[in-house]
Amino acid sequence: MAWGLAGLGGSTVGSMGWAGSGTSVTLPLAQTGLTGRIVVIGGGMAGTTVAKYLRLWGGTGVQVTLVETEAHYTSHIMSNLVLNGSRDVASLRYTHDRIVSAYGVKRQRGTVKRINTATQRVILTDGTRLPYDRVIVAPGVQFDEAYGLTQADYATRTPHAWRAGAQTTLLRQQIAAMKPGDVFVMTIPKAPYRCPPGPYERACLVADHLKRRLGAAARVVVLDANATIQAEPENFHRAFTQIHAGVIDYRTDVTDVQIDPLTRRVSWTELSGDTVDLQAAVINPIPPHRATGSEPGDWLAQAGVINSSDGRWAVVDVLNYESTAVPRVHIIGDAAQCGLPKAGHVANQEAKICADAVLRALGQRAPDPAPVANSACYSPITANTASWLTAVYQYDPVTRSMKVAADNGSTLTGRAIEAAQINSANFRQMQGWFTALMGDTFA
Ligand SMILES: Cc1cc2nc3c(=O)[nH]c(=O)nc-3n(C[C@H](O)[C@H](O)[C@H](O)COP(=O)(O)OP(=O)(O)OC[C@H]3O[C@@H](n4cnc5c(N)ncnc54)[C@H](O)[C@@H]3O)c2cc1C
């Protein structure tokens, strides 16, 4: 099959003799004349997309190695639907098989422990060394030990479930065991955090589920460290005050949250200065997060790219996603500070802008001076209705940043657009959007 494609100008990994993959390419990749060794760290939404598009657009001469710790990827997107039993975690699993077999990406299972930017090598915990011309870092986020809790507490008693997997299943089980009169308490960290609408969506889905199961006795307390709802404010305000009125108790500007994982008592300070103490049945603390590996002394911090003012994120040039501190190191997805929201759809967009810029760099060309990215996000409000949010971001050369374009594209100061209604048609469209996004990323 692969050899037969030669007449179409295609090639194969095998025909190139590129060692390591052991798979044949089933798509006719171009021969663009570009050559280079790119190492991608992290096979999530951002890393998988960039690996695929580097090969698709860069062709056979661009060697792409994707380093990923896990054997498969579990989508965080849609994982809130596990909590009401609509999905299970297994339904959120994706593999990298297709980007290996169809695009000739070399998969390297392992965990990065260092990037040596002087010798341009990525070093894995098993000692493997991967030389690079450019490295693209997409490791997502890690979570602080906050509210008096440890990582072991998150894993066994008070799951944050802000990375989909075993904690999502544990939280689902805890919700399923709730009885009339029980209280569900969740926290939202100060922005920026992963998926701005995600916590509000979760509050709605849990409230809807508890109402159906427990009736009026259901109660969901949301402790938001922020002063306002961070995404889709109109629709979530409607959801909290009308659709889930009397069930969701939404509190803003909350500080000093303390959680006892054994007794499940929660205390916090309100904006007024009052301290509140509450007995919860289930606690879902979403802790503050930071780029994976960004703690002082950890691998990404050691690479010198963690340079946001709060010391948590890697600041990048939004024309090519190159670190503003270290050349030839690009950061995409949730780990980057680039002015765009930390979201999977956005990670996919950043990956494409980055892939294009890296390929141009391999050809000694400047990046596209006017990149455009779009963001779309659907938020289930009940088990069968949803809202959505969309925005188009354009490059503003004056501030050298990405800004939301107004509805008619006339200015760069517009606001993201929310769905006019929360309804079942949106819920149905959401499934199509998700399938398309994951297909564009993993297939
Ligand atoms: C509940 C929830 C709902 C969400 N809903 C939406 C939504 O509706 N729409 C949307 O757009 N976004 C949504 N998001 C956000 C979205 O999931 C993230 O923004 C997106 O996954 C970020 O992509 P990423 O590639 O940066 O990180 P990830 O997708 O987390 O991938 C990072 C990868 O890097 C790997 N890795 C980390 N460190 C190393 C290392 N040292 N070596 C090797 N590999 C490593 C990890 O194993 C992981 O596979 C949601 C998130 C949550 C939690």
Short mmCIF file of C-alpha atoms and ligand atoms in Angstrom, two decimals:
data_model
loop_
_atom_site.label_atom_id
_atom_site.label_comp_id
_atom_site.label_asym_id
_atom_site.label_seq_id
_atom_site.Cartn_x
_atom_site.Cartn_y
_atom_site.Cartn_z
CA MET A 1 0.00 0.00 0.00
CA ALA A 2 2.60 2.52 1.09
CA TRP A 3 4.92 1.82 -1.86
CA GLY A 4 2.02 2.22 -4.22
CA LEU A 5 1.67 5.79 -3.07
CA ALA A 6 5.07 6.76 -4.44
CA GLY A 7 3.48 7.74 -7.72
CA LEU A 8 1.40 10.30 -5.85
CA GLY A 9 4.52 11.93 -4.50
CA GLY A 10 4.08 10.18 -1.17
CA SER A 11 6.58 8.34 0.94
CA THR A 12 6.67 6.03 3.92
CA VAL A 13 8.47 5.92 7.17
CA GLY A 14 9.85 2.54 6.10
CA SER A 15 11.06 3.84 2.76
CA MET A 16 12.86 6.69 4.53
CA GLY A 17 14.55 4.18 6.78
CA TRP A 18 13.71 6.33 9.77
CA ALA A 19 14.44 3.96 12.60
CA GLY A 20 12.22 3.37 15.54
CA SER A 21 8.67 3.66 14.32
CA GLY A 22 8.32 0.24 12.76
CA THR A 23 5.04 1.34 11.19
CA SER A 24 4.10 2.23 7.65
CA VAL A 25 2.55 5.49 6.64
CA THR A 26 -0.88 5.11 5.07
CA LEU A 27 -1.18 8.72 3.93
CA PRO A 28 0.81 10.18 1.05
CA LEU A 29 2.98 12.71 2.86
CA ALA A 30 4.57 15.45 0.82
CA GLN A 31 8.26 15.90 0.14
CA THR A 32 8.57 19.58 0.97
CA GLY A 33 12.35 19.75 1.11
CA LEU A 34 12.17 20.71 4.78
CA THR A 35 14.27 18.71 7.21
CA GLY A 36 14.57 18.81 10.97
CA ARG A 37 14.26 16.89 14.23
CA ILE A 38 11.35 17.96 16.40
CA VAL A 39 10.70 16.49 19.82
CA VAL A 40 7.20 16.99 21.22
CA ILE A 41 6.71 16.51 24.97
CA GLY A 42 3.19 15.42 25.97
CA GLY A 43 0.63 13.59 23.86
CA GLY A 44 -2.50 15.43 24.98
CA MET A 45 -4.66 17.88 23.05
CA ALA A 46 -1.82 20.24 22.18
CA GLY A 47 1.08 17.81 21.72
CA THR A 48 -0.78 15.26 19.60
CA THR A 49 -2.12 17.96 17.27
CA VAL A 50 1.26 19.59 16.75
CA ALA A 51 2.94 16.23 16.09
CA LYS A 52 0.33 15.32 13.49
CA TYR A 53 0.36 18.65 11.66
CA LEU A 54 4.16 18.92 11.61
CA ARG A 55 4.19 15.70 9.58
CA LEU A 56 1.10 16.49 7.52
CA TRP A 57 2.35 19.92 6.47
CA GLY A 58 6.11 19.39 6.83
CA GLY A 59 6.28 16.10 4.99
CA THR A 60 8.66 13.21 5.11
CA GLY A 61 11.86 15.10 5.97
CA VAL A 62 10.56 16.41 9.26
CA GLN A 63 11.20 13.82 11.95
CA VAL A 64 8.75 14.14 14.81
CA THR A 65 9.15 12.23 18.06
CA LEU A 66 6.26 12.36 20.53
CA VAL A 67 7.18 11.61 24.14
CA GLU A 68 4.24 10.60 26.33
CA THR A 69 4.18 8.97 29.75
CA GLU A 70 0.86 7.19 29.39
CA ALA A 71 -0.07 4.34 27.05
CA HIS A 72 -3.24 6.18 26.03
CA TYR A 73 -4.84 9.58 26.48
CA THR A 74 -7.97 10.16 28.57
CA SER A 75 -9.91 13.23 27.49
CA HIS A 76 -10.70 15.74 30.21
CA ILE A 77 -13.23 17.24 27.82
CA MET A 78 -16.63 15.59 28.46
CA SER A 79 -15.34 14.06 31.69
CA ASN A 80 -17.95 16.00 33.70
CA LEU A 81 -20.51 13.73 32.01
CA VAL A 82 -19.00 10.78 33.87
CA LEU A 83 -20.22 12.35 37.12
CA ASN A 84 -23.91 11.94 36.25
CA GLY A 85 -23.40 8.50 34.73
CA SER A 86 -23.89 9.60 31.09
CA ARG A 87 -20.41 8.37 30.20
CA ASP A 88 -17.66 6.28 31.71
CA VAL A 89 -13.95 7.04 31.72
CA ALA A 90 -13.24 4.26 29.21
CA SER A 91 -15.34 6.12 26.62
CA LEU A 92 -12.90 9.05 26.84
CA ARG A 93 -9.80 7.07 25.87
CA TYR A 94 -7.80 7.85 22.73
CA THR A 95 -4.62 6.27 21.41
CA HIS A 96 -1.73 7.66 19.40
CA ASP A 97 -1.82 4.68 17.03
CA ARG A 98 -3.23 6.64 14.12
CA ILE A 99 -0.75 9.53 14.22
CA VAL A 100 2.00 6.93 14.29
CA SER A 101 0.64 4.72 11.51
CA ALA A 102 -0.87 7.37 9.23
CA TYR A 103 1.49 10.30 9.69
CA GLY A 104 4.73 8.60 10.68
CA VAL A 105 5.13 10.29 14.05
CA LYS A 106 7.60 8.34 16.17
CA ARG A 107 6.06 7.46 19.53
CA GLN A 108 8.43 7.35 22.50
CA ARG A 109 6.79 6.08 25.65
CA GLY A 110 8.49 7.69 28.65
CA THR A 111 8.68 10.66 30.97
CA VAL A 112 10.83 13.72 30.40
CA LYS A 113 13.07 14.64 33.32
CA ARG A 114 15.19 17.35 31.70
CA ILE A 115 15.61 19.53 28.65
CA ASN A 116 19.26 20.38 28.08
CA THR A 117 18.88 23.59 26.10
CA ALA A 118 22.65 23.98 25.67
CA THR A 119 23.16 20.64 23.90
CA GLN A 120 19.57 20.59 22.53
CA ARG A 121 18.62 17.25 24.00
CA VAL A 122 15.52 15.98 25.80
CA ILE A 123 16.40 13.47 28.51
CA LEU A 124 13.94 10.88 29.78
CA THR A 125 13.84 9.25 33.22
CA ASP A 126 15.11 5.97 31.68
CA GLY A 127 18.20 7.77 30.35
CA THR A 128 17.06 8.02 26.71
CA ARG A 129 18.44 11.15 25.03
CA LEU A 130 16.59 12.74 22.15
CA PRO A 131 18.44 15.41 20.14
CA TYR A 132 16.30 18.20 18.73
CA ASP A 133 16.41 21.20 16.42
CA ARG A 134 13.23 22.46 18.06
CA VAL A 135 11.42 21.09 21.11
CA ILE A 136 7.69 21.64 21.61
CA VAL A 137 6.54 21.32 25.20
CA ALA A 138 2.88 20.41 25.90
CA PRO A 139 2.74 18.70 29.32
CA GLY A 140 -0.50 20.24 30.61
CA VAL A 141 -0.88 21.14 34.28
CA GLN A 142 -0.16 19.80 37.75
CA PHE A 143 -2.06 20.57 40.93
CA ASP A 144 -1.02 22.30 44.16
CA GLU A 145 -1.51 20.70 47.55
CA ALA A 146 -4.11 23.27 48.62
CA TYR A 147 -6.78 23.68 51.31
CA GLY A 148 -4.74 21.54 53.75
CA LEU A 149 -4.96 18.50 51.44
CA THR A 150 -2.21 16.27 50.05
CA GLN A 151 -1.95 14.54 46.66
CA ALA A 152 -2.90 11.33 48.51
CA ASP A 153 -6.10 13.01 49.75
CA TYR A 154 -6.99 13.98 46.17
CA ALA A 155 -6.36 10.42 45.05
CA THR A 156 -8.35 8.65 47.77
CA ARG A 157 -10.75 10.95 49.68
CA THR A 158 -11.38 14.34 48.14
CA PRO A 159 -10.82 13.98 44.37
CA HIS A 160 -10.33 17.12 42.30
CA ALA A 161 -10.93 15.11 39.10
CA TRP A 162 -9.46 17.99 37.11
CA ARG A 163 -7.41 15.48 35.17
CA ALA A 164 -9.70 12.77 33.89
CA GLY A 165 -9.06 9.25 35.14
CA ALA A 166 -9.31 7.35 38.41
CA GLN A 167 -10.30 10.48 40.37
CA THR A 168 -13.22 11.06 38.00
CA THR A 169 -14.52 7.56 38.69
CA LEU A 170 -14.01 8.01 42.45
CA LEU A 171 -15.95 11.28 42.43
CA ARG A 172 -18.73 9.61 40.44
CA GLN A 173 -18.96 6.85 43.06
CA GLN A 174 -19.06 9.36 45.91
CA ILE A 175 -21.86 11.34 44.21
CA ALA A 176 -23.79 8.14 43.55
CA ALA A 177 -23.66 7.33 47.29
CA MET A 178 -25.10 10.71 48.39
CA LYS A 179 -28.32 10.65 50.42
CA PRO A 180 -31.11 13.23 50.91
CA GLY A 181 -29.80 16.17 52.94
CA ASP A 182 -26.17 15.56 51.95
CA VAL A 183 -24.15 18.53 50.72
CA PHE A 184 -21.74 18.56 47.78
CA VAL A 185 -19.03 21.24 48.11
CA MET A 186 -16.67 22.26 45.32
CA THR A 187 -13.98 24.93 45.04
CA ILE A 188 -12.82 26.98 42.06
CA PRO A 189 -9.27 28.38 42.11
CA LYS A 190 -8.34 31.87 41.03
CA ALA A 191 -7.95 32.23 37.25
CA PRO A 192 -6.07 31.30 35.18
CA TYR A 193 -7.06 27.68 35.48
CA ARG A 194 -7.77 24.89 32.98
CA CYS A 195 -11.15 25.20 31.20
CA PRO A 196 -12.76 28.47 32.40
CA PRO A 197 -16.40 27.22 32.08
CA GLY A 198 -15.59 23.72 33.38
CA PRO A 199 -16.23 24.17 37.11
CA TYR A 200 -19.58 25.94 36.52
CA GLU A 201 -20.57 23.19 34.09
CA ARG A 202 -19.68 20.63 36.75
CA ALA A 203 -21.77 22.41 39.39
CA CYS A 204 -24.76 22.38 37.01
CA LEU A 205 -24.40 18.70 36.09
CA VAL A 206 -24.03 17.59 39.71
CA ALA A 207 -27.01 19.75 40.75
CA ASP A 208 -29.14 18.34 37.93
CA HIS A 209 -28.19 14.78 38.78
CA LEU A 210 -28.81 15.20 42.52
CA LYS A 211 -32.17 16.87 41.88
CA ARG A 212 -33.28 13.95 39.73
CA ARG A 213 -32.11 11.44 42.32
CA LEU A 214 -32.75 13.18 45.65
CA GLY A 215 -35.38 15.79 44.79
CA ALA A 216 -35.48 19.13 46.57
CA ALA A 217 -33.09 17.95 49.28
CA ALA A 218 -30.10 18.28 46.96
CA ARG A 219 -27.55 20.99 47.68
CA VAL A 220 -24.38 22.03 45.79
CA VAL A 221 -22.18 24.70 47.40
CA VAL A 222 -19.72 26.37 45.00
CA LEU A 223 -16.82 28.25 46.62
CA ASP A 224 -15.30 30.49 43.94
CA ALA A 225 -12.02 32.28 44.68
CA ASN A 226 -12.87 34.64 41.80
CA ALA A 227 -15.10 37.70 42.05
CA THR A 228 -17.31 36.66 39.13
CA ILE A 229 -18.23 33.71 36.93
CA GLN A 230 -15.21 33.28 34.61
CA ALA A 231 -16.95 32.14 31.39
CA GLU A 232 -20.44 32.25 29.89
CA PRO A 233 -21.55 34.55 32.74
CA GLU A 234 -25.07 35.13 31.44
CA ASN A 235 -25.97 31.49 30.87
CA PHE A 236 -24.37 30.22 34.06
CA HIS A 237 -26.04 33.01 36.04
CA ARG A 238 -29.34 31.86 34.55
CA ALA A 239 -28.54 28.25 35.34
CA PHE A 240 -27.66 29.03 38.95
CA THR A 241 -30.58 31.36 39.65
CA GLN A 242 -33.34 29.75 37.56
CA ILE A 243 -32.68 26.22 36.27
CA HIS A 244 -30.89 25.05 39.44
CA ALA A 245 -32.32 27.66 41.83
CA GLY A 246 -32.45 26.46 45.42
CA VAL A 247 -29.90 23.73 44.74
CA ILE A 248 -26.75 25.61 43.73
CA ASP A 249 -25.44 27.97 46.39
CA TYR A 250 -22.81 30.04 44.52
CA ARG A 251 -20.38 32.15 46.58
CA THR A 252 -17.69 34.45 45.19
CA ASP A 253 -14.44 35.94 46.57
CA VAL A 254 -13.99 33.00 48.89
CA THR A 255 -10.62 32.75 50.66
CA ASP A 256 -8.88 30.59 53.28
CA VAL A 257 -10.67 27.36 52.34
CA GLN A 258 -9.70 24.59 54.73
CA ILE A 259 -10.81 21.00 54.28
CA ASP A 260 -10.53 18.11 56.70
CA PRO A 261 -10.42 15.05 54.43
CA LEU A 262 -11.37 12.66 57.26
CA THR A 263 -14.34 14.47 58.84
CA ARG A 264 -15.27 16.27 55.58
CA ARG A 265 -15.71 19.58 57.37
CA VAL A 266 -15.06 22.62 55.19
CA SER A 267 -14.43 26.17 56.40
CA TRP A 268 -13.81 29.38 54.48
CA THR A 269 -13.82 33.17 54.76
CA GLU A 270 -16.43 35.22 52.93
CA LEU A 271 -15.80 38.65 51.36
CA SER A 272 -17.51 40.18 54.41
CA GLY A 273 -14.80 38.67 56.61
CA ASP A 274 -17.19 36.14 58.16
CA THR A 275 -15.94 32.59 58.57
CA VAL A 276 -18.30 29.80 57.58
CA ASP A 277 -18.08 26.17 58.64
CA LEU A 278 -20.00 23.38 56.90
CA GLN A 279 -20.37 19.61 57.02
CA ALA A 280 -20.07 18.16 53.52
CA ALA A 281 -20.79 14.65 52.32
CA VAL A 282 -18.69 14.95 49.14
CA ILE A 283 -15.92 17.47 48.57
CA ASN A 284 -14.52 18.30 45.14
CA PRO A 285 -11.65 20.73 45.65
CA ILE A 286 -10.27 22.02 42.36
CA PRO A 287 -6.85 23.26 43.48
CA PRO A 288 -4.77 26.05 41.93
CA HIS A 289 -2.60 24.63 39.16
CA ARG A 290 0.59 25.37 37.27
CA ALA A 291 2.46 24.10 34.20
CA THR A 292 3.60 20.52 34.72
CA GLY A 293 7.26 20.53 35.77
CA SER A 294 7.23 24.23 36.68
CA GLU A 295 8.01 24.00 40.38
CA PRO A 296 11.42 25.46 41.23
CA GLY A 297 14.04 22.81 40.45
CA ASP A 298 11.67 20.67 38.37
CA TRP A 299 12.43 19.90 34.69
CA LEU A 300 10.52 22.69 32.96
CA ALA A 301 11.68 25.32 35.46
CA GLN A 302 15.26 24.09 34.98
CA ALA A 303 14.91 24.65 31.26
CA GLY A 304 14.49 28.35 32.10
CA VAL A 305 11.12 28.88 30.43
CA ILE A 306 8.90 29.44 33.51
CA ASN A 307 8.85 33.22 33.44
CA SER A 308 5.28 34.40 34.17
CA SER A 309 5.04 36.90 37.01
CA ASP A 310 3.50 34.27 39.31
CA GLY A 311 6.20 31.71 38.42
CA ARG A 312 3.66 29.12 37.19
CA TRP A 313 3.56 29.35 33.39
CA ALA A 314 5.83 29.65 30.35
CA VAL A 315 5.38 32.95 28.55
CA VAL A 316 5.46 32.60 24.76
CA ASP A 317 5.51 34.77 21.65
CA VAL A 318 2.04 34.18 20.17
CA LEU A 319 3.39 34.33 16.60
CA ASN A 320 5.29 31.06 17.00
CA TYR A 321 4.79 29.89 20.63
CA GLU A 322 8.52 30.09 21.22
CA SER A 323 9.53 30.78 24.81
CA THR A 324 10.27 34.46 25.39
CA ALA A 325 13.21 33.30 27.54
CA VAL A 326 14.85 30.38 25.70
CA PRO A 327 15.22 30.00 21.91
CA ARG A 328 14.12 26.82 20.07
CA VAL A 329 11.83 25.81 22.95
CA HIS A 330 8.12 26.22 22.16
CA ILE A 331 5.32 25.80 24.70
CA ILE A 332 1.68 25.14 23.76
CA GLY A 333 -1.52 24.17 25.53
CA ASP A 334 -2.33 24.70 29.18
CA ALA A 335 1.33 25.08 30.22
CA ALA A 336 1.74 28.27 28.18
CA GLN A 337 0.86 31.82 29.10
CA CYS A 338 -0.28 33.29 25.81
CA GLY A 339 -3.43 35.25 26.59
CA LEU A 340 -5.74 32.54 25.22
CA PRO A 341 -7.92 30.44 27.54
CA LYS A 342 -6.57 27.11 28.78
CA ALA A 343 -8.88 24.83 26.80
CA GLY A 344 -8.59 21.77 24.58
CA HIS A 345 -10.07 23.39 21.49
CA VAL A 346 -7.66 26.31 21.96
CA ALA A 347 -4.74 23.90 22.54
CA ASN A 348 -5.54 22.37 19.14
CA GLN A 349 -5.47 25.84 17.56
CA GLU A 350 -2.23 26.88 19.25
CA ALA A 351 -0.67 23.63 18.05
CA LYS A 352 -1.48 24.45 14.43
CA ILE A 353 -0.09 28.00 14.66
CA CYS A 354 3.02 26.57 16.30
CA ALA A 355 3.42 23.78 13.72
CA ASP A 356 3.18 26.29 10.89
CA ALA A 357 5.71 28.63 12.53
CA VAL A 358 8.19 25.83 13.29
CA LEU A 359 8.01 24.58 9.71
CA ARG A 360 8.56 28.11 8.42
CA ALA A 361 11.56 28.39 10.74
CA LEU A 362 12.99 25.16 9.31
CA GLY A 363 12.73 26.84 5.91
CA GLN A 364 14.38 30.05 7.23
CA ARG A 365 11.10 31.94 6.98
CA ALA A 366 9.38 34.26 9.44
CA PRO A 367 6.13 33.18 11.13
CA ASP A 368 2.73 34.21 9.83
CA PRO A 369 2.43 37.85 10.99
CA ALA A 370 -1.36 37.65 11.45
CA PRO A 371 -2.41 34.37 13.09
CA VAL A 372 -6.07 33.71 13.90
CA ALA A 373 -7.35 31.21 16.47
CA ASN A 374 -10.85 30.27 17.41
CA SER A 375 -12.31 28.86 20.56
CA ALA A 376 -15.53 26.92 20.86
CA CYS A 377 -16.79 25.28 23.97
CA TYR A 378 -20.06 23.53 24.80
CA SER A 379 -21.22 23.36 28.41
CA PRO A 380 -23.86 20.84 29.49
CA ILE A 381 -26.26 22.48 31.96
CA THR A 382 -28.43 19.40 32.51
CA ALA A 383 -28.26 15.77 31.36
CA ASN A 384 -29.72 16.78 27.98
CA THR A 385 -29.31 20.54 27.52
CA ALA A 386 -26.25 22.69 26.90
CA SER A 387 -24.97 26.19 26.37
CA TRP A 388 -21.98 27.22 24.25
CA LEU A 389 -19.33 29.89 23.98
CA THR A 390 -17.30 30.93 20.97
CA ALA A 391 -14.66 33.54 20.15
CA VAL A 392 -12.27 34.38 17.32
CA TYR A 393 -8.86 35.67 18.36
CA GLN A 394 -6.74 37.80 16.05
CA TYR A 395 -3.19 39.03 16.43
CA ASP A 396 -2.90 42.66 17.50
CA PRO A 397 0.52 43.93 16.32
CA VAL A 398 0.35 46.95 18.63
CA THR A 399 0.23 44.92 21.84
CA ARG A 400 1.76 41.78 20.24
CA SER A 401 -1.07 39.73 21.74
CA MET A 402 -4.14 37.78 20.64
CA LYS A 403 -7.41 39.66 21.11
CA VAL A 404 -11.03 38.68 20.68
CA ALA A 405 -12.41 40.03 17.43
CA ALA A 406 -15.83 41.67 17.63
CA ASP A 407 -18.80 39.95 16.02
CA ASN A 408 -18.33 41.71 12.68
CA GLY A 409 -14.51 41.50 12.80
CA SER A 410 -14.24 45.29 12.91
CA THR A 411 -12.36 45.67 16.19
CA LEU A 412 -10.18 43.57 18.45
CA THR A 413 -11.99 44.34 21.67
CA GLY A 414 -15.08 42.15 21.31
CA ARG A 415 -16.38 39.70 23.89
CA ALA A 416 -16.80 35.98 23.47
CA ILE A 417 -20.31 35.10 22.29
CA GLU A 418 -22.64 32.92 24.37
CA ALA A 419 -25.49 30.77 23.14
CA ALA A 420 -28.79 32.68 23.13
CA GLN A 421 -30.51 29.68 24.69
CA ILE A 422 -29.72 26.67 26.83
CA ASN A 423 -31.37 23.80 24.97
CA SER A 424 -31.20 20.22 23.75
CA ALA A 425 -30.16 21.23 20.21
CA ASN A 426 -26.94 22.60 21.68
CA PHE A 427 -26.47 19.34 23.57
CA ARG A 428 -26.76 17.35 20.33
CA GLN A 429 -24.35 19.70 18.50
CA MET A 430 -21.90 19.26 21.38
CA GLN A 431 -21.46 15.59 20.51
CA GLY A 432 -20.59 16.50 16.91
CA TRP A 433 -18.16 19.21 18.02
CA PHE A 434 -16.41 16.79 20.38
CA THR A 435 -16.15 14.04 17.76
CA ALA A 436 -14.72 16.50 15.22
CA LEU A 437 -12.20 17.98 17.65
CA MET A 438 -10.93 14.61 18.83
CA GLY A 439 -10.82 13.34 15.24
CA ASP A 440 -8.79 16.36 14.17
CA THR A 441 -6.39 15.71 17.05
CA PHE A 442 -6.01 11.92 17.20
CA ALA A 443 -6.99 10.67 13.71
C1 LIG B 1 -13.55 18.64 33.54
C2 LIG B 1 -12.92 19.29 32.35
C3 LIG B 1 -13.69 19.64 31.26
C4 LIG B 1 -13.12 20.26 30.15
N1 LIG B 1 -13.93 20.60 29.10
C5 LIG B 1 -13.39 21.23 28.05
C6 LIG B 1 -14.23 21.60 26.94
O1 LIG B 1 -15.45 21.37 26.93
N2 LIG B 1 -13.65 22.23 25.89
C7 LIG B 1 -12.31 22.50 25.86
O2 LIG B 1 -11.84 23.07 24.87
N3 LIG B 1 -11.49 22.17 26.91
C8 LIG B 1 -12.00 21.55 27.99
N4 LIG B 1 -11.19 21.21 29.04
C9 LIG B 1 -9.78 21.64 29.04
C10 LIG B 1 -8.86 20.72 28.22
O3 LIG B 1 -9.01 19.38 28.61
C11 LIG B 1 -7.41 21.15 28.42
O4 LIG B 1 -7.31 22.54 28.21
C12 LIG B 1 -6.52 20.43 27.41
O5 LIG B 1 -6.53 19.05 27.68
C13 LIG B 1 -5.10 20.98 27.47
O6 LIG B 1 -4.30 20.25 26.58
P1 LIG B 1 -2.74 20.02 26.90
O7 LIG B 1 -2.22 19.27 25.74
O8 LIG B 1 -2.10 21.29 27.29
O9 LIG B 1 -2.74 19.10 28.22
P2 LIG B 1 -3.26 17.60 28.37
O10 LIG B 1 -4.36 17.35 27.42
O11 LIG B 1 -3.51 17.40 29.81
O12 LIG B 1 -2.02 16.69 27.93
C14 LIG B 1 -0.79 16.74 28.59
C15 LIG B 1 -0.06 15.41 28.33
O13 LIG B 1 1.32 15.54 28.69
C16 LIG B 1 1.75 14.33 29.30
N5 LIG B 1 2.94 14.64 30.12
C17 LIG B 1 3.01 15.47 31.19
N6 LIG B 1 4.25 15.54 31.67
C18 LIG B 1 5.02 14.71 30.90
C19 LIG B 1 6.40 14.37 30.91
N7 LIG B 1 7.26 14.87 31.83
N8 LIG B 1 6.86 13.48 29.98
C20 LIG B 1 6.00 12.96 29.06
N9 LIG B 1 4.67 13.27 29.00
C21 LIG B 1 4.19 14.14 29.91
C22 LIG B 1 0.53 13.88 30.10
O14 LIG B 1 0.59 12.50 30.39
C23 LIG B 1 -0.62 14.26 29.15
O15 LIG B 1 -0.96 13.19 28.29
C24 LIG B 1 -11.73 20.55 30.15
C25 LIG B 1 -10.94 20.18 31.24
C26 LIG B 1 -11.53 19.57 32.34
C27 LIG B 1 -10.66 19.19 33.51
#
